[in-house]
Tab-separated table of C-alpha atoms in Angstrom:
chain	number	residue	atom	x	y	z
C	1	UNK	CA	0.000	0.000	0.000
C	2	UNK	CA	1.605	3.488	-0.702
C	3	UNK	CA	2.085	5.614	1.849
C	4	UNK	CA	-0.884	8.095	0.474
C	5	UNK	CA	-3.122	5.638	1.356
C	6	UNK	CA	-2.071	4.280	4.773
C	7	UNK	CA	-1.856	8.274	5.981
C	8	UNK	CA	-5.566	8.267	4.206
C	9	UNK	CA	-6.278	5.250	6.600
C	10	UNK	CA	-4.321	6.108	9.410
C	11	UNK	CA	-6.345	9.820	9.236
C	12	UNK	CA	-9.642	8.096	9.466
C	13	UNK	CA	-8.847	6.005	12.672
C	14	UNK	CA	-7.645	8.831	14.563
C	15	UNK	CA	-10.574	10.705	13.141
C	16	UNK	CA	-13.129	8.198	14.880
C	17	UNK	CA	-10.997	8.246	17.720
C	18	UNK	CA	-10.796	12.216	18.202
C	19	UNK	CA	-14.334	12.153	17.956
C	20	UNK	CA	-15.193	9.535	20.667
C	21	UNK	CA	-13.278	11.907	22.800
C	22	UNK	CA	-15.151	15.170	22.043
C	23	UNK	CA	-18.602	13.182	22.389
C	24	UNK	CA	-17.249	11.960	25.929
C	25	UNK	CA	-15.755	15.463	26.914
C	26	UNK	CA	-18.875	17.411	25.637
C	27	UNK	CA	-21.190	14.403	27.906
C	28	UNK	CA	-19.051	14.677	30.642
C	29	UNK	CA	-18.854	18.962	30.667
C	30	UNK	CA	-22.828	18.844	30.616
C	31	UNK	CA	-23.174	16.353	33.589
C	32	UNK	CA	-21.101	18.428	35.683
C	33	UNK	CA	-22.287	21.603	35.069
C	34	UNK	CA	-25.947	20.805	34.163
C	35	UNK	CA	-26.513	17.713	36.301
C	36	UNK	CA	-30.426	17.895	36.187
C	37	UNK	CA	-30.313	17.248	32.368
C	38	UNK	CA	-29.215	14.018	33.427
C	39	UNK	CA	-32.041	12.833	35.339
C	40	UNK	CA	-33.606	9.236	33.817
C	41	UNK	CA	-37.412	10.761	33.539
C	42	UNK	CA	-35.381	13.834	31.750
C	43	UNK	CA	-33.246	12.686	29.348
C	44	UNK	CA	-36.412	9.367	28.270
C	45	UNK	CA	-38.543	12.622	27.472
C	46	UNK	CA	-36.253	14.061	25.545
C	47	UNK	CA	-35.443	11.500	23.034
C	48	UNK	CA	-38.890	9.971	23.277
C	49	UNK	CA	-40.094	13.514	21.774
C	50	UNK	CA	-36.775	13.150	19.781
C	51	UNK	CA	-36.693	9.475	18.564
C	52	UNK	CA	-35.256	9.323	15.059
C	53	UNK	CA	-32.670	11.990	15.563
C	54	UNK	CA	-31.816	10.119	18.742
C	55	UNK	CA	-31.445	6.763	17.205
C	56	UNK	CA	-29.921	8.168	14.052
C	57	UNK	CA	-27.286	9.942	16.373
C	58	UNK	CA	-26.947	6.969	18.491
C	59	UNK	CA	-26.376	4.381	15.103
C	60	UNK	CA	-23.583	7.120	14.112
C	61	UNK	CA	-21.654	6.737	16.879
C	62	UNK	CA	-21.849	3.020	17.017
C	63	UNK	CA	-20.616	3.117	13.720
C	64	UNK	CA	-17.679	5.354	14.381
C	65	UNK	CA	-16.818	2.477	17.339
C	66	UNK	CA	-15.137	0.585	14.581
C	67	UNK	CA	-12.805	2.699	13.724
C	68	UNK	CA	-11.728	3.076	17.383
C	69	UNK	CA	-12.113	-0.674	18.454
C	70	UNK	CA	-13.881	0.716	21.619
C	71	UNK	CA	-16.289	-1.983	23.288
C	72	UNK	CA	-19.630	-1.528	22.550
C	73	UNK	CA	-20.825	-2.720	25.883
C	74	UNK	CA	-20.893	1.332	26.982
C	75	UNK	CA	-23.067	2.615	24.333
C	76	UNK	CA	-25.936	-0.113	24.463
C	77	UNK	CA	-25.708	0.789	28.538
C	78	UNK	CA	-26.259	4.325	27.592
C	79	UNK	CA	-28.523	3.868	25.266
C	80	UNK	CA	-30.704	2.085	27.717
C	81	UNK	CA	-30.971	5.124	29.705
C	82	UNK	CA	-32.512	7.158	26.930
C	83	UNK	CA	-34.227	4.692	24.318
C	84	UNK	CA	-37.269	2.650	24.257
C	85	UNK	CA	-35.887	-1.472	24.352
C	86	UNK	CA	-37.384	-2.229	20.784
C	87	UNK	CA	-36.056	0.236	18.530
C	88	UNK	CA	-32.616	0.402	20.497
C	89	UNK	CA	-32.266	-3.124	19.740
C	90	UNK	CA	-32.702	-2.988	15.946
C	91	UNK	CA	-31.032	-0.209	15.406
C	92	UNK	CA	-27.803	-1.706	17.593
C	93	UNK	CA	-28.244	-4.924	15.180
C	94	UNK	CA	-28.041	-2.584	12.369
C	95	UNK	CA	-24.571	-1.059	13.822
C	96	UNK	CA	-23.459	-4.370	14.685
C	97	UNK	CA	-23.637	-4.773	10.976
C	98	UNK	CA	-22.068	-1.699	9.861
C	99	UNK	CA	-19.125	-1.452	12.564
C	100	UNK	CA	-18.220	-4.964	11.785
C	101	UNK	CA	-17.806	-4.282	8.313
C	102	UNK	CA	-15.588	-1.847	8.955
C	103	UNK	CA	-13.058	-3.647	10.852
C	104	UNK	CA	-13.543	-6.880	8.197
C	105	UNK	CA	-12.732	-4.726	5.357
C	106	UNK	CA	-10.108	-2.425	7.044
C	107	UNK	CA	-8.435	-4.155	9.550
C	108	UNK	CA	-4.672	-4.086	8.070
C	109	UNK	CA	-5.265	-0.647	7.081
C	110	UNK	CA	-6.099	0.760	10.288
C	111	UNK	CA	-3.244	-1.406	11.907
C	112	UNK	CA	-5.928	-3.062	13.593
C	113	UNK	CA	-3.472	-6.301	12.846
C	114	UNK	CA	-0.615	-4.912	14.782
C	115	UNK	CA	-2.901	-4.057	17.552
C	116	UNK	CA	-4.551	-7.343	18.305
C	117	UNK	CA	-1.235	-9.390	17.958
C	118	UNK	CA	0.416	-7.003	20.324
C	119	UNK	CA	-2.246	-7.333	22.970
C	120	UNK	CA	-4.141	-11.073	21.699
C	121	UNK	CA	-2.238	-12.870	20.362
C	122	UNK	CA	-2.860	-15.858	21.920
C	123	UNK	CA	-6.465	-15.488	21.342
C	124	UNK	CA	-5.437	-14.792	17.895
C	125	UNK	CA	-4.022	-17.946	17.395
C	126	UNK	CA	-7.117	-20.229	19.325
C	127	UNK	CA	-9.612	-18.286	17.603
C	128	UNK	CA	-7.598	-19.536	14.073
C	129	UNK	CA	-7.048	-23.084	14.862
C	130	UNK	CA	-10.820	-23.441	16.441
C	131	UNK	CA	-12.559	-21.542	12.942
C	132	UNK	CA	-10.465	-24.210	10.531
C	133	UNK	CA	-13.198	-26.695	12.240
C	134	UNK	CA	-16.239	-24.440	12.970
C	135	UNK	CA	-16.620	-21.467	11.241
C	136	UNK	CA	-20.421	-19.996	12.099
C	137	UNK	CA	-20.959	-21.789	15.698
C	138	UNK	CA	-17.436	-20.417	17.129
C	139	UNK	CA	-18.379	-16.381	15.134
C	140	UNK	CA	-21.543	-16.425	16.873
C	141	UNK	CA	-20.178	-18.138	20.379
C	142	UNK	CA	-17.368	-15.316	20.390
C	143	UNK	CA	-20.176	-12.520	19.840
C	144	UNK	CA	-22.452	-13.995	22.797
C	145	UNK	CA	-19.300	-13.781	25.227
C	146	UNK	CA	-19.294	-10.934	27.738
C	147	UNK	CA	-16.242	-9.027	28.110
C	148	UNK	CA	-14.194	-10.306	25.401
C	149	UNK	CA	-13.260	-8.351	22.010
C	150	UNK	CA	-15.878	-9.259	19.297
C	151	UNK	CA	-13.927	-7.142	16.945
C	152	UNK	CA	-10.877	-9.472	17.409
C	153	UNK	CA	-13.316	-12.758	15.434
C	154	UNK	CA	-14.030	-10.079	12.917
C	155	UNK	CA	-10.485	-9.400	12.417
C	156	UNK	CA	-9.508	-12.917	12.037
C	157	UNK	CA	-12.349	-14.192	9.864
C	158	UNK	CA	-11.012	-11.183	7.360
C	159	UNK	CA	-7.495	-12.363	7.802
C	160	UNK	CA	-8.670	-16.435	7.366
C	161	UNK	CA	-11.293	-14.977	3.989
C	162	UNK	CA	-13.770	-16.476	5.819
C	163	UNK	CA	-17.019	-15.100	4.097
C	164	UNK	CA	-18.137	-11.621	4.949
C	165	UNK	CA	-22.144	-12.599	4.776
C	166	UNK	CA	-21.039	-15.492	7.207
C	167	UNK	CA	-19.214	-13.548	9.554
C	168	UNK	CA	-21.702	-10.225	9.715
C	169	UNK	CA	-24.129	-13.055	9.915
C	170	UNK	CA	-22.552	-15.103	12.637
C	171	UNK	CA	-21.152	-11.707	14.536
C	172	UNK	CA	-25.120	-10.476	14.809
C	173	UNK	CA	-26.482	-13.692	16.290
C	174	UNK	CA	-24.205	-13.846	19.012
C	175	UNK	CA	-24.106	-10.100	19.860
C	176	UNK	CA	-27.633	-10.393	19.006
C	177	UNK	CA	-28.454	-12.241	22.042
C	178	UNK	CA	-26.608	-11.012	24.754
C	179	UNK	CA	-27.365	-7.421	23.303
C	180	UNK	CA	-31.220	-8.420	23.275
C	181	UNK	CA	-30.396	-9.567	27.316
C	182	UNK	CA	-28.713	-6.580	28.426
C	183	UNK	CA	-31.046	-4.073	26.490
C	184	UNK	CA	-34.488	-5.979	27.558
C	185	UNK	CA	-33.276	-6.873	30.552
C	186	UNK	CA	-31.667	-3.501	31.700
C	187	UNK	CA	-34.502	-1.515	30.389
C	188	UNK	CA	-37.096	-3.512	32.596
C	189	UNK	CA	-34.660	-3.397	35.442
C	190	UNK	CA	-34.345	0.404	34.796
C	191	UNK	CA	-38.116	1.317	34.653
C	192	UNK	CA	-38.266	-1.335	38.103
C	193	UNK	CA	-35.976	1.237	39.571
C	194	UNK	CA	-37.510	4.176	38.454
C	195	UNK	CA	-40.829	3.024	39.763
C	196	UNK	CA	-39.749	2.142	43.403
C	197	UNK	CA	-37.665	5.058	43.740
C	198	UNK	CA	-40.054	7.679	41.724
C	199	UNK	CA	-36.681	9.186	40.171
């Protein structure tokens, strides 16, 4: 690749990661000096009068997590807070999609490679020898499991040419399900709360 390109690429990462940071900063200047914006029964008002700006925002930013390698984990909390369960949950599916791609098709270009060798490489390695065997059952296993990089499966199913339809596909079942249990779940919990405590 010339070196045109890799700045191009290179440009773009730090791009999505600059503006993670100014999203956080900006959140994190409001909550301190405007903490009553913050308030659960608040902020579900807001972006239930605001719905498709709020999801279209939200699916953004998800997006934008790929080029970052952030864990989603944070956003789907947040977007709990804010989003009826239902339409948070299809639109995360549809960043699932869409931030997967990403790191399938730009991996090596972002140095995503260097990255997950230097800090998984191990995993790296059991994640190749166990998708020679089982391609969709170990994608969609890897996506299901709390705590652990789903990017990383992504990366390595580009690097084996594993199918991209196979591995979106695969990738959305298993983040699928455990997204579907925190977002359900966390949203019934959350209204539970809300309830007993009148927030």
């Amino acid at each position: 690749m010339s070196n045109k390109k890799l700045e191009k690429f290179e440009t773009i990462n730090f791009f999505g990661l600059y503006t993670w940071l100014i999203v956080i900063t900006v959140c994190l200047s409001f909550y301190f000096l405007r903490p009553e914006l913050f308030e659960p029964q608040r902020l579900r008002a807001f972006f239930d009068a605001n719905l498709l700006p709020g999801l279209t925002i939200y699916f953004i930013i998800s997006t934008l997590r790929g080029f970052t390698l952030i864990p989603s984990t944070p956003i789907v909390l947040a977007g709990i807070l804010v989003f009826p369960p239902l339409p948070l949950f299809l639109v995360n599916q549809l960043a699932v999609y869409s931030s997967s791609a990403i790191v399938y098709y730009m991996a090596s270009y972002l140095r995503f490679d260097r990255f997950f060798h230097e800090h998984y490489d191990r995993q790296v390695k059991q994640l190749t020898r166990l998708l020679h065997k089982k391609e969709m059952p170990v994608i969609a296993a890897w996506g299901f499991t709390p705590f652990v990089p789903s990017d990383l499966i992504v990366y390595v199913c580009g690097v084996l040419r594993i199918s991209v339809v196979k591995t979106l596909i695969g990738i959305s079942i298993g983040e699928g399900v455990i997204c579907a249990i925190y977002i359900f779940g966390g949203s019934y919990s959350l209204d539970a709360m809300i309830d007993y405590f009148a927030i």
